Structures are given as C-alpha cells and as structure tokens.
Amino acid sequence: MSAPNFALERIDGGQLSLAEARTGGERVILVFASEECPTSALTLQRLAPVVPRLDGTRVVVIVEDPPEAAARMARRAGIATTVLSERPPYDTSRAYEVQTVPTTVLVGPDGEREDTVVGWDREALNRLLGDA
C-alpha cells in the first residue's frame, strides 16, 4: 500500500513532506506520538540510541501536539531526529490509519508501506528496525 504524502510543520522551523524525507530513495520510519502518552515516550527513548546507526533510513517523529510540546517531548526522550508537529484534525494520522499512539510505520524506498507497529512491542520494533 502506498504511503500518503504529507507536509507538516518542523519544530525547528519550516515544513517537511514525505517526498522530501525520501529524497535519495531512503527508507523512512514514521513514529506517530503524543506528549501525553507514556508509551510514546518509551518508544522514542528506545529509538534514540538507534537513530544515528540507521544507514539509509531516516526517522521522522510526528507528534500530535503543537510544536512547543513536540520539541519538549523530543528533548525529554533524547532523540535527535526530525520532529514534526501535527495539529487537529490530524489529517496525516488519519491518512495512515493511526488509531492509537505510538504507531510506527516503515516506508520503503519505493514509497510503499512495508511494516507497521502499533503500541509498544519490543520484538516488533526490533524487527522493523532490522528491516530498515
């Protein structure tokens, strides 16, 4: 299934689209999260040390909160990657059929969704990261 494109606000200014994130044919891991969700925080903390070691894969965190809250969440988790803010009515989350956060989606170099992990599932996340 094709991954829907989007353009969302970066916490460091400007916007980023999925097409831009995939420049160079990279895989992209999208992590949908919310500051108020402790499981989202756990997922970001788990990903933080892994992100720098992912060759050919870009991690993009989409936080269903205003930019200030998204930035605060990223700082607390210690994750150094692209963080986007999604405001209501959460069109991007709906396009990806996100029903709960965290939801992690692996988008392949061809723009197809390759894998999805809903919630905190260590084995499934390890598999997704291994696939990336």
mmCIF file with all atom_site columns, C-alpha atoms in Angstrom, residues 5-128:
data_model
loop_
_atom_site.group_PDB
_atom_site.id
_atom_site.type_symbol
_atom_site.label_atom_id
_atom_site.label_alt_id
_atom_site.label_comp_id
_atom_site.label_asym_id
_atom_site.label_entity_id
_atom_site.label_seq_id
_atom_site.pdbx_PDB_ins_code
_atom_site.Cartn_x
_atom_site.Cartn_y
_atom_site.Cartn_z
_atom_site.occupancy
_atom_site.B_iso_or_equiv
_atom_site.pdbx_formal_charge
_atom_site.auth_seq_id
_atom_site.auth_comp_id
_atom_site.auth_asym_id
_atom_site.auth_atom_id
_atom_site.pdbx_PDB_model_num
ATOM 1   C CA . ASN A 1 5   ? 2.306  12.181 1.251  1.00 0.00 ? 5   ASN A CA 1
ATOM 2   C CA . PHE A 1 6   ? 2.062  14.974 3.809  1.00 0.00 ? 6   PHE A CA 1
ATOM 3   C CA . ALA A 1 7   ? 3.608  18.323 4.660  1.00 0.00 ? 7   ALA A CA 1
ATOM 4   C CA . LEU A 1 8   ? 3.854  19.134 8.360  1.00 0.00 ? 8   LEU A CA 1
ATOM 5   C CA . GLU A 1 9   ? 5.492  21.810 10.497 1.00 0.00 ? 9   GLU A CA 1
ATOM 6   C CA . ARG A 1 10  ? 9.020  21.097 11.740 1.00 0.00 ? 10  ARG A CA 1
ATOM 7   C CA . ILE A 1 11  ? 9.761  22.016 15.355 1.00 0.00 ? 11  ILE A CA 1
ATOM 8   C CA . ASP A 1 12  ? 12.894 23.810 14.131 1.00 0.00 ? 12  ASP A CA 1
ATOM 9   C CA . GLY A 1 13  ? 11.010 25.834 11.511 1.00 0.00 ? 13  GLY A CA 1
ATOM 10  C CA . GLY A 1 14  ? 9.676  25.256 8.034  1.00 0.00 ? 14  GLY A CA 1
ATOM 11  C CA . GLN A 1 15  ? 7.867  22.190 6.796  1.00 0.00 ? 15  GLN A CA 1
ATOM 12  C CA . LEU A 1 16  ? 8.794  18.705 5.691  1.00 0.00 ? 16  LEU A CA 1
ATOM 13  C CA . SER A 1 17  ? 6.912  16.426 3.330  1.00 0.00 ? 17  SER A CA 1
ATOM 14  C CA . LEU A 1 18  ? 7.252  12.677 2.971  1.00 0.00 ? 18  LEU A CA 1
ATOM 15  C CA . ALA A 1 19  ? 8.551  13.235 -0.563 1.00 0.00 ? 19  ALA A CA 1
ATOM 16  C CA . GLU A 1 20  ? 11.334 15.439 0.840  1.00 0.00 ? 20  GLU A CA 1
ATOM 17  C CA . ALA A 1 21  ? 12.125 12.915 3.586  1.00 0.00 ? 21  ALA A CA 1
ATOM 18  C CA . ARG A 1 22  ? 12.526 10.222 0.934  1.00 0.00 ? 22  ARG A CA 1
ATOM 19  C CA . THR A 1 23  ? 14.979 12.245 -1.164 1.00 0.00 ? 23  THR A CA 1
ATOM 20  C CA . GLY A 1 24  ? 17.671 9.904  -2.370 1.00 0.00 ? 24  GLY A CA 1
ATOM 21  C CA . GLY A 1 25  ? 15.447 6.839  -2.115 1.00 0.00 ? 25  GLY A CA 1
ATOM 22  C CA . GLU A 1 26  ? 15.827 6.468  1.628  1.00 0.00 ? 26  GLU A CA 1
ATOM 23  C CA . ARG A 1 27  ? 13.547 4.379  3.763  1.00 0.00 ? 27  ARG A CA 1
ATOM 24  C CA . VAL A 1 28  ? 11.631 6.435  6.299  1.00 0.00 ? 28  VAL A CA 1
ATOM 25  C CA . ILE A 1 29  ? 10.430 5.375  9.726  1.00 0.00 ? 29  ILE A CA 1
ATOM 26  C CA . LEU A 1 30  ? 7.447  7.463  10.786 1.00 0.00 ? 30  LEU A CA 1
ATOM 27  C CA . VAL A 1 31  ? 6.711  7.444  14.510 1.00 0.00 ? 31  VAL A CA 1
ATOM 28  C CA . PHE A 1 32  ? 3.313  8.875  15.431 1.00 0.00 ? 32  PHE A CA 1
ATOM 29  C CA . ALA A 1 33  ? 3.338  10.006 19.063 1.00 0.00 ? 33  ALA A CA 1
ATOM 30  C CA . SER A 1 34  ? 1.785  12.331 21.628 1.00 0.00 ? 34  SER A CA 1
ATOM 31  C CA . GLU A 1 35  ? 3.399  14.128 24.545 1.00 0.00 ? 35  GLU A CA 1
ATOM 32  C CA . GLU A 1 36  ? 0.708  12.937 26.955 1.00 0.00 ? 36  GLU A CA 1
ATOM 33  C CA . CYS A 1 37  ? 1.279  9.270  26.109 1.00 0.00 ? 37  CYS A CA 1
ATOM 34  C CA . PRO A 1 38  ? 3.874  7.495  28.309 1.00 0.00 ? 38  PRO A CA 1
ATOM 35  C CA . THR A 1 39  ? 4.122  4.669  25.772 1.00 0.00 ? 39  THR A CA 1
ATOM 36  C CA . SER A 1 40  ? 5.066  7.202  23.084 1.00 0.00 ? 40  SER A CA 1
ATOM 37  C CA . ALA A 1 41  ? 7.843  8.479  25.357 1.00 0.00 ? 41  ALA A CA 1
ATOM 38  C CA . LEU A 1 42  ? 9.084  4.917  25.917 1.00 0.00 ? 42  LEU A CA 1
ATOM 39  C CA . THR A 1 43  ? 9.171  4.266  22.175 1.00 0.00 ? 43  THR A CA 1
ATOM 40  C CA . LEU A 1 44  ? 11.140 7.459  21.469 1.00 0.00 ? 44  LEU A CA 1
ATOM 41  C CA . GLN A 1 45  ? 13.587 6.663  24.282 1.00 0.00 ? 45  GLN A CA 1
ATOM 42  C CA . ARG A 1 46  ? 14.108 3.190  22.777 1.00 0.00 ? 46  ARG A CA 1
ATOM 43  C CA . LEU A 1 47  ? 14.719 4.647  19.320 1.00 0.00 ? 47  LEU A CA 1
ATOM 44  C CA . ALA A 1 48  ? 17.031 7.475  20.464 1.00 0.00 ? 48  ALA A CA 1
ATOM 45  C CA . PRO A 1 49  ? 20.290 5.456  20.585 1.00 0.00 ? 49  PRO A CA 1
ATOM 46  C CA . VAL A 1 50  ? 19.419 3.552  17.402 1.00 0.00 ? 50  VAL A CA 1
ATOM 47  C CA . VAL A 1 51  ? 18.647 6.536  15.151 1.00 0.00 ? 51  VAL A CA 1
ATOM 48  C CA . PRO A 1 52  ? 22.286 7.553  14.489 1.00 0.00 ? 52  PRO A CA 1
ATOM 49  C CA . ARG A 1 53  ? 23.159 3.993  13.411 1.00 0.00 ? 53  ARG A CA 1
ATOM 50  C CA . LEU A 1 54  ? 20.431 3.589  10.787 1.00 0.00 ? 54  LEU A CA 1
ATOM 51  C CA . ASP A 1 55  ? 22.199 3.840  7.438  1.00 0.00 ? 55  ASP A CA 1
ATOM 52  C CA . GLY A 1 56  ? 19.921 4.659  4.521  1.00 0.00 ? 56  GLY A CA 1
ATOM 53  C CA . THR A 1 57  ? 16.922 5.160  6.809  1.00 0.00 ? 57  THR A CA 1
ATOM 54  C CA . ARG A 1 58  ? 15.530 8.429  8.095  1.00 0.00 ? 58  ARG A CA 1
ATOM 55  C CA . VAL A 1 59  ? 13.435 8.607  11.265 1.00 0.00 ? 59  VAL A CA 1
ATOM 56  C CA . VAL A 1 60  ? 10.674 11.216 11.376 1.00 0.00 ? 60  VAL A CA 1
ATOM 57  C CA . VAL A 1 61  ? 8.620  11.695 14.538 1.00 0.00 ? 61  VAL A CA 1
ATOM 58  C CA . ILE A 1 62  ? 5.110  13.088 14.035 1.00 0.00 ? 62  ILE A CA 1
ATOM 59  C CA . VAL A 1 63  ? 3.766  14.432 17.323 1.00 0.00 ? 63  VAL A CA 1
ATOM 60  C CA . GLU A 1 64  ? 0.048  15.071 17.620 1.00 0.00 ? 64  GLU A CA 1
ATOM 61  C CA . ASP A 1 65  ? 0.667  18.236 19.604 1.00 0.00 ? 65  ASP A CA 1
ATOM 62  C CA . PRO A 1 66  ? 1.716  21.865 18.987 1.00 0.00 ? 66  PRO A CA 1
ATOM 63  C CA . PRO A 1 67  ? 5.382  22.460 18.085 1.00 0.00 ? 67  PRO A CA 1
ATOM 64  C CA . GLU A 1 68  ? 6.345  23.503 21.636 1.00 0.00 ? 68  GLU A CA 1
ATOM 65  C CA . ALA A 1 69  ? 5.020  20.239 23.077 1.00 0.00 ? 69  ALA A CA 1
ATOM 66  C CA . ALA A 1 70  ? 6.630  18.211 20.289 1.00 0.00 ? 70  ALA A CA 1
ATOM 67  C CA . ALA A 1 71  ? 10.001 19.858 20.972 1.00 0.00 ? 71  ALA A CA 1
ATOM 68  C CA . ARG A 1 72  ? 9.670  19.244 24.701 1.00 0.00 ? 72  ARG A CA 1
ATOM 69  C CA . MET A 1 73  ? 8.881  15.569 24.065 1.00 0.00 ? 73  MET A CA 1
ATOM 70  C CA . ALA A 1 74  ? 11.912 15.146 21.788 1.00 0.00 ? 74  ALA A CA 1
ATOM 71  C CA . ARG A 1 75  ? 14.217 16.769 24.369 1.00 0.00 ? 75  ARG A CA 1
ATOM 72  C CA . ARG A 1 76  ? 12.929 14.554 27.167 1.00 0.00 ? 76  ARG A CA 1
ATOM 73  C CA . ALA A 1 77  ? 13.364 11.419 25.056 1.00 0.00 ? 77  ALA A CA 1
ATOM 74  C CA . GLY A 1 78  ? 16.842 12.486 23.928 1.00 0.00 ? 78  GLY A CA 1
ATOM 75  C CA . ILE A 1 79  ? 16.023 11.712 20.311 1.00 0.00 ? 79  ILE A CA 1
ATOM 76  C CA . ALA A 1 80  ? 17.994 13.649 17.706 1.00 0.00 ? 80  ALA A CA 1
ATOM 77  C CA . THR A 1 81  ? 15.997 13.404 14.505 1.00 0.00 ? 81  THR A CA 1
ATOM 78  C CA . THR A 1 82  ? 13.390 15.286 12.517 1.00 0.00 ? 82  THR A CA 1
ATOM 79  C CA . VAL A 1 83  ? 10.340 16.070 14.656 1.00 0.00 ? 83  VAL A CA 1
ATOM 80  C CA . LEU A 1 84  ? 7.108  17.349 13.141 1.00 0.00 ? 84  LEU A CA 1
ATOM 81  C CA . SER A 1 85  ? 4.022  18.805 14.762 1.00 0.00 ? 85  SER A CA 1
ATOM 82  C CA . GLU A 1 86  ? 0.580  17.720 13.627 1.00 0.00 ? 86  GLU A CA 1
ATOM 83  C CA . ARG A 1 87  ? -2.353 19.833 14.701 1.00 0.00 ? 87  ARG A CA 1
ATOM 84  C CA . PRO A 1 88  ? -6.010 18.785 14.835 1.00 0.00 ? 88  PRO A CA 1
ATOM 85  C CA . PRO A 1 89  ? -7.851 17.368 12.950 1.00 0.00 ? 89  PRO A CA 1
ATOM 86  C CA . TYR A 1 90  ? -4.791 15.079 12.449 1.00 0.00 ? 90  TYR A CA 1
ATOM 87  C CA . ASP A 1 91  ? -5.235 14.506 8.722  1.00 0.00 ? 91  ASP A CA 1
ATOM 88  C CA . THR A 1 92  ? -1.870 12.766 8.366  1.00 0.00 ? 92  THR A CA 1
ATOM 89  C CA . SER A 1 93  ? -2.584 10.389 11.240 1.00 0.00 ? 93  SER A CA 1
ATOM 90  C CA . ARG A 1 94  ? -5.949 9.580  9.697  1.00 0.00 ? 94  ARG A CA 1
ATOM 91  C CA . ALA A 1 95  ? -4.361 9.015  6.273  1.00 0.00 ? 95  ALA A CA 1
ATOM 92  C CA . TYR A 1 96  ? -2.040 6.460  7.911  1.00 0.00 ? 96  TYR A CA 1
ATOM 93  C CA . GLU A 1 97  ? -4.983 4.927  9.799  1.00 0.00 ? 97  GLU A CA 1
ATOM 94  C CA . VAL A 1 98  ? -3.397 5.694  13.179 1.00 0.00 ? 98  VAL A CA 1
ATOM 95  C CA . GLN A 1 99  ? -5.880 4.757  15.880 1.00 0.00 ? 99  GLN A CA 1
ATOM 96  C CA . THR A 1 100 ? -3.506 4.814  18.824 1.00 0.00 ? 100 THR A CA 1
ATOM 97  C CA . VAL A 1 101 ? -0.109 6.262  19.612 1.00 0.00 ? 101 VAL A CA 1
ATOM 98  C CA . PRO A 1 102 ? 2.560  5.285  19.317 1.00 0.00 ? 102 PRO A CA 1
ATOM 99  C CA . THR A 1 103 ? 2.250  3.844  15.851 1.00 0.00 ? 103 THR A CA 1
ATOM 100 C CA . THR A 1 104 ? 5.434  3.268  13.862 1.00 0.00 ? 104 THR A CA 1
ATOM 101 C CA . VAL A 1 105 ? 5.356  2.917  10.071 1.00 0.00 ? 105 VAL A CA 1
ATOM 102 C CA . LEU A 1 106 ? 8.234  1.845  7.814  1.00 0.00 ? 106 LEU A CA 1
ATOM 103 C CA . VAL A 1 107 ? 8.026  3.428  4.359  1.00 0.00 ? 107 VAL A CA 1
ATOM 104 C CA . GLY A 1 108 ? 10.223 1.733  1.779  1.00 0.00 ? 108 GLY A CA 1
ATOM 105 C CA . PRO A 1 109 ? 12.392 3.418  -0.842 1.00 0.00 ? 109 PRO A CA 1
ATOM 106 C CA . ASP A 1 110 ? 9.596  2.876  -3.370 1.00 0.00 ? 110 ASP A CA 1
ATOM 107 C CA . GLY A 1 111 ? 7.121  4.833  -1.219 1.00 0.00 ? 111 GLY A CA 1
ATOM 108 C CA . GLU A 1 112 ? 5.212  1.735  -0.131 1.00 0.00 ? 112 GLU A CA 1
ATOM 109 C CA . ARG A 1 113 ? 4.341  0.971  3.475  1.00 0.00 ? 113 ARG A CA 1
ATOM 110 C CA . GLU A 1 114 ? 6.440  -2.046 4.411  1.00 0.00 ? 114 GLU A CA 1
ATOM 111 C CA . ASP A 1 115 ? 5.584  -2.545 8.075  1.00 0.00 ? 115 ASP A CA 1
ATOM 112 C CA . THR A 1 116 ? 3.540  -1.071 10.920 1.00 0.00 ? 116 THR A CA 1
ATOM 113 C CA . VAL A 1 117 ? 3.881  -1.488 14.679 1.00 0.00 ? 117 VAL A CA 1
ATOM 114 C CA . VAL A 1 118 ? 1.049  -0.313 16.922 1.00 0.00 ? 118 VAL A CA 1
ATOM 115 C CA . GLY A 1 119 ? 1.849  0.497  20.541 1.00 0.00 ? 119 GLY A CA 1
ATOM 116 C CA . TRP A 1 120 ? 4.905  -0.708 22.413 1.00 0.00 ? 120 TRP A CA 1
ATOM 117 C CA . ASP A 1 121 ? 6.011  -4.071 21.090 1.00 0.00 ? 121 ASP A CA 1
ATOM 118 C CA . ARG A 1 122 ? 9.738  -4.603 21.606 1.00 0.00 ? 122 ARG A CA 1
ATOM 119 C CA . GLU A 1 123 ? 10.009 -7.616 19.289 1.00 0.00 ? 123 GLU A CA 1
ATOM 120 C CA . ALA A 1 124 ? 8.001  -5.958 16.505 1.00 0.00 ? 124 ALA A CA 1
ATOM 121 C CA . LEU A 1 125 ? 10.022 -2.737 16.793 1.00 0.00 ? 125 LEU A CA 1
ATOM 122 C CA . ASN A 1 126 ? 13.274 -4.703 16.692 1.00 0.00 ? 126 ASN A CA 1
ATOM 123 C CA . ARG A 1 127 ? 12.004 -6.482 13.576 1.00 0.00 ? 127 ARG A CA 1
ATOM 124 C CA . LEU A 1 128 ? 11.002 -3.183 11.951 1.00 0.00 ? 128 LEU A CA 1
#
